Amino acid sequence: QVQLAESGGGSVQPGGSLTLSCVYSGDALSRRSMGWFRRAPGKEREGVASINNADHTNYADSVKGRFTISQDSGNNTLYLQMNSLKPEDTAIYYCAARSSWTSPPNLSPNLYKYWGQGTQVTVSS
């Protein structure tokens, strides 16, 4: 079992920055890969960025060069640094974990078993 809790969401103007955090606990073998996902209003949940326990990363094309995923295993925390935010980044952001290890780590939400409750990010002027 893995427990996940996101924080750091909020409202920001276009061009601004936010850092999301996800504190995790539980079996390390169940979270060999972790990721950030989002669901915008009226849209399906989509992968944003993922990372495995070797720190290999993978990004959706829409966020490459703007978002950075990282993890601090000492503090059991997953991060998503978001820069140059756009209105289309508005969504509920979730962190998730899965036991399978791939390189690059997978971005398909359907493959992830454990999920947090989500945190709202709103980008608006």
PDB file of C-alpha atoms in Angstrom:
ATOM      1  CA  GLN A   1       0.000   0.000   0.000  1.00  0.00           C
ATOM      2  CA  VAL A   2       1.076   3.544  -0.757  1.00  0.00           C
ATOM      3  CA  GLN A   3      -0.394   6.745   0.651  1.00  0.00           C
ATOM      4  CA  LEU A   4      -0.044  10.013  -1.234  1.00  0.00           C
ATOM      5  CA  ALA A   5      -0.953  13.577  -0.236  1.00  0.00           C
ATOM      6  CA  GLU A   6      -0.549  16.567  -2.554  1.00  0.00           C
ATOM      7  CA  SER A   7      -0.177  20.214  -1.597  1.00  0.00           C
ATOM      8  CA  GLY A   8       0.962  23.484  -3.115  1.00  0.00           C
ATOM      9  CA  GLY A   9      -1.857  24.246  -5.518  1.00  0.00           C
ATOM     10  CA  GLY A  10      -3.359  27.691  -5.839  1.00  0.00           C
ATOM     11  CA  SER A  11      -4.123  30.563  -8.174  1.00  0.00           C
ATOM     12  CA  VAL A  12      -1.444  32.244 -10.255  1.00  0.00           C
ATOM     13  CA  GLN A  13      -1.282  34.657 -13.165  1.00  0.00           C
ATOM     14  CA  PRO A  14      -0.100  33.512 -16.602  1.00  0.00           C
ATOM     15  CA  GLY A  15       3.663  33.358 -16.699  1.00  0.00           C
ATOM     16  CA  GLY A  16       3.864  32.623 -12.980  1.00  0.00           C
ATOM     17  CA  SER A  17       5.269  29.652 -11.111  1.00  0.00           C
ATOM     18  CA  LEU A  18       4.083  27.098  -8.579  1.00  0.00           C
ATOM     19  CA  THR A  19       5.664  24.096  -6.916  1.00  0.00           C
ATOM     20  CA  LEU A  20       3.501  21.116  -6.050  1.00  0.00           C
ATOM     21  CA  SER A  21       4.538  18.623  -3.386  1.00  0.00           C
ATOM     22  CA  CYS A  22       3.392  15.080  -2.770  1.00  0.00           C
ATOM     23  CA  VAL A  23       4.319  13.373   0.482  1.00  0.00           C
ATOM     24  CA  TYR A  24       4.267   9.620   0.171  1.00  0.00           C
ATOM     25  CA  SER A  25       4.529   6.655   2.480  1.00  0.00           C
ATOM     26  CA  GLY A  26       4.262   2.909   2.227  1.00  0.00           C
ATOM     27  CA  ASP A  27       5.984   0.059   0.457  1.00  0.00           C
ATOM     28  CA  ALA A  28       8.889   1.265  -1.700  1.00  0.00           C
ATOM     29  CA  LEU A  29       8.408  -1.661  -4.093  1.00  0.00           C
ATOM     30  CA  SER A  30       4.916  -0.336  -4.843  1.00  0.00           C
ATOM     31  CA  ARG A  31       6.243   3.039  -5.993  1.00  0.00           C
ATOM     32  CA  ARG A  32       9.143   2.277  -8.293  1.00  0.00           C
ATOM     33  CA  SER A  33       7.553   4.795 -10.664  1.00  0.00           C
ATOM     34  CA  MET A  34       5.718   7.957  -9.667  1.00  0.00           C
ATOM     35  CA  GLY A  35       4.100  10.712 -11.612  1.00  0.00           C
ATOM     36  CA  TRP A  36       2.034  13.848 -11.801  1.00  0.00           C
ATOM     37  CA  PHE A  37      -1.241  13.850 -13.679  1.00  0.00           C
ATOM     38  CA  ARG A  38      -3.956  16.409 -14.224  1.00  0.00           C
ATOM     39  CA  ARG A  39      -7.606  16.635 -15.102  1.00  0.00           C
ATOM     40  CA  ALA A  40      -8.818  19.839 -16.703  1.00  0.00           C
ATOM     41  CA  PRO A  41     -12.541  20.689 -16.727  1.00  0.00           C
ATOM     42  CA  GLY A  42     -14.332  18.567 -19.319  1.00  0.00           C
ATOM     43  CA  LYS A  43     -11.220  16.592 -20.207  1.00  0.00           C
ATOM     44  CA  GLU A  44      -9.763  13.192 -19.465  1.00  0.00           C
ATOM     45  CA  ARG A  45      -7.004  12.758 -16.922  1.00  0.00           C
ATOM     46  CA  GLU A  46      -3.611  13.071 -18.611  1.00  0.00           C
ATOM     47  CA  GLY A  47      -0.003  12.425 -17.711  1.00  0.00           C
ATOM     48  CA  VAL A  48       2.178  15.461 -17.044  1.00  0.00           C
ATOM     49  CA  ALA A  49       5.513  14.112 -15.794  1.00  0.00           C
ATOM     50  CA  SER A  50       6.848  10.875 -14.365  1.00  0.00           C
ATOM     51  CA  ILE A  51       9.979   9.654 -12.627  1.00  0.00           C
ATOM     52  CA  ASN A  52      11.323   6.258 -11.614  1.00  0.00           C
ATOM     53  CA  ASN A  53      13.505   5.335  -8.665  1.00  0.00           C
ATOM     54  CA  ALA A  54      16.612   5.764 -10.810  1.00  0.00           C
ATOM     55  CA  ASP A  55      15.548   9.402 -11.401  1.00  0.00           C
ATOM     56  CA  HIS A  56      14.798   8.870 -15.082  1.00  0.00           C
ATOM     57  CA  THR A  57      12.097  11.289 -16.127  1.00  0.00           C
ATOM     58  CA  ASN A  58       9.453  11.671 -18.803  1.00  0.00           C
ATOM     59  CA  TYR A  59       7.327  14.689 -19.744  1.00  0.00           C
ATOM     60  CA  ALA A  60       4.249  15.407 -21.790  1.00  0.00           C
ATOM     61  CA  ASP A  61       5.076  17.519 -24.828  1.00  0.00           C
ATOM     62  CA  SER A  62       2.808  20.291 -23.553  1.00  0.00           C
ATOM     63  CA  VAL A  63       4.985  20.880 -20.464  1.00  0.00           C
ATOM     64  CA  LYS A  64       8.505  20.125 -21.695  1.00  0.00           C
ATOM     65  CA  GLY A  65      10.877  22.948 -20.856  1.00  0.00           C
ATOM     66  CA  ARG A  66       8.423  24.466 -18.352  1.00  0.00           C
ATOM     67  CA  PHE A  67       7.818  21.755 -15.714  1.00  0.00           C
ATOM     68  CA  THR A  68      10.374  19.763 -13.730  1.00  0.00           C
ATOM     69  CA  ILE A  69       9.641  16.626 -11.723  1.00  0.00           C
ATOM     70  CA  SER A  70      11.944  15.597  -8.893  1.00  0.00           C
ATOM     71  CA  GLN A  71      11.940  13.529  -5.744  1.00  0.00           C
ATOM     72  CA  ASP A  72      13.582  13.682  -2.337  1.00  0.00           C
ATOM     73  CA  SER A  73      13.659  10.156  -0.989  1.00  0.00           C
ATOM     74  CA  GLY A  74      15.032  11.367   2.333  1.00  0.00           C
ATOM     75  CA  ASN A  75      11.866  13.392   2.906  1.00  0.00           C
ATOM     76  CA  ASN A  76       9.563  11.015   1.007  1.00  0.00           C
ATOM     77  CA  THR A  77       8.424  13.868  -1.203  1.00  0.00           C
ATOM     78  CA  LEU A  78       7.714  14.165  -4.918  1.00  0.00           C
ATOM     79  CA  TYR A  79       7.805  17.643  -6.473  1.00  0.00           C
ATOM     80  CA  LEU A  80       6.548  19.320  -9.605  1.00  0.00           C
ATOM     81  CA  GLN A  81       8.110  22.697 -10.328  1.00  0.00           C
ATOM     82  CA  MET A  82       5.881  24.548 -12.780  1.00  0.00           C
ATOM     83  CA  ASN A  83       7.164  27.648 -14.561  1.00  0.00           C
ATOM     84  CA  SER A  84       5.744  29.845 -17.326  1.00  0.00           C
ATOM     85  CA  LEU A  85       2.253  28.701 -16.451  1.00  0.00           C
ATOM     86  CA  LYS A  86      -0.501  29.074 -19.019  1.00  0.00           C
ATOM     87  CA  PRO A  87      -4.288  29.203 -18.635  1.00  0.00           C
ATOM     88  CA  GLU A  88      -4.461  25.762 -20.261  1.00  0.00           C
ATOM     89  CA  ASP A  89      -2.483  24.368 -17.318  1.00  0.00           C
ATOM     90  CA  THR A  90      -5.541  24.950 -15.126  1.00  0.00           C
ATOM     91  CA  ALA A  91      -6.568  21.568 -13.697  1.00  0.00           C
ATOM     92  CA  ILE A  92      -6.651  19.375 -10.646  1.00  0.00           C
ATOM     93  CA  TYR A  93      -3.188  17.877 -10.258  1.00  0.00           C
ATOM     94  CA  TYR A  94      -2.700  14.408  -8.818  1.00  0.00           C
ATOM     95  CA  CYS A  95       0.351  12.413  -7.856  1.00  0.00           C
ATOM     96  CA  ALA A  96       0.321   8.681  -8.390  1.00  0.00           C
ATOM     97  CA  ALA A  97       2.532   5.626  -7.957  1.00  0.00           C
ATOM     98  CA  ARG A  98       2.932   2.200  -9.484  1.00  0.00           C
ATOM     99  CA  SER A  99       5.138  -0.800  -8.785  1.00  0.00           C
ATOM    100  CA  SER A 100       6.366  -1.369 -12.341  1.00  0.00           C
ATOM    101  CA  TRP A 101       9.654   0.127 -13.427  1.00  0.00           C
ATOM    102  CA  THR A 102      10.216   1.358 -16.970  1.00  0.00           C
ATOM    103  CA  SER A 103      12.631   3.761 -18.603  1.00  0.00           C
ATOM    104  CA  PRO A 104      11.408   6.218 -19.482  1.00  0.00           C
ATOM    105  CA  PRO A 105       8.698   5.970 -16.834  1.00  0.00           C
ATOM    106  CA  ASN A 106       5.198   5.646 -18.229  1.00  0.00           C
ATOM    107  CA  LEU A 107       2.779   8.588 -18.465  1.00  0.00           C
ATOM    108  CA  SER A 108      -0.449   6.643 -18.931  1.00  0.00           C
ATOM    109  CA  PRO A 109      -2.789   7.242 -15.974  1.00  0.00           C
ATOM    110  CA  ASN A 110      -4.417   3.830 -16.456  1.00  0.00           C
ATOM    111  CA  LEU A 111      -1.194   2.104 -15.422  1.00  0.00           C
ATOM    112  CA  TYR A 112      -0.936   3.779 -12.012  1.00  0.00           C
ATOM    113  CA  LYS A 113      -2.504   2.098  -9.007  1.00  0.00           C
ATOM    114  CA  TYR A 114      -2.143   4.520  -6.102  1.00  0.00           C
ATOM    115  CA  TRP A 115      -3.492   8.075  -6.205  1.00  0.00           C
ATOM    116  CA  GLY A 116      -3.634  11.150  -4.035  1.00  0.00           C
ATOM    117  CA  GLN A 117      -6.699  13.348  -3.613  1.00  0.00           C
ATOM    118  CA  GLY A 118      -5.472  16.116  -5.882  1.00  0.00           C
ATOM    119  CA  THR A 119      -4.728  19.817  -5.608  1.00  0.00           C
ATOM    120  CA  GLN A 120      -6.286  22.588  -7.700  1.00  0.00           C
ATOM    121  CA  VAL A 121      -4.110  24.788  -9.907  1.00  0.00           C
ATOM    122  CA  THR A 122      -5.759  27.799 -11.531  1.00  0.00           C
ATOM    123  CA  VAL A 123      -3.922  30.014 -14.022  1.00  0.00           C
ATOM    124  CA  SER A 124      -5.852  33.172 -14.781  1.00  0.00           C
ATOM    125  CA  SER A 125      -5.357  36.899 -15.126  1.00  0.00           C
TER     126      SER A 125
END
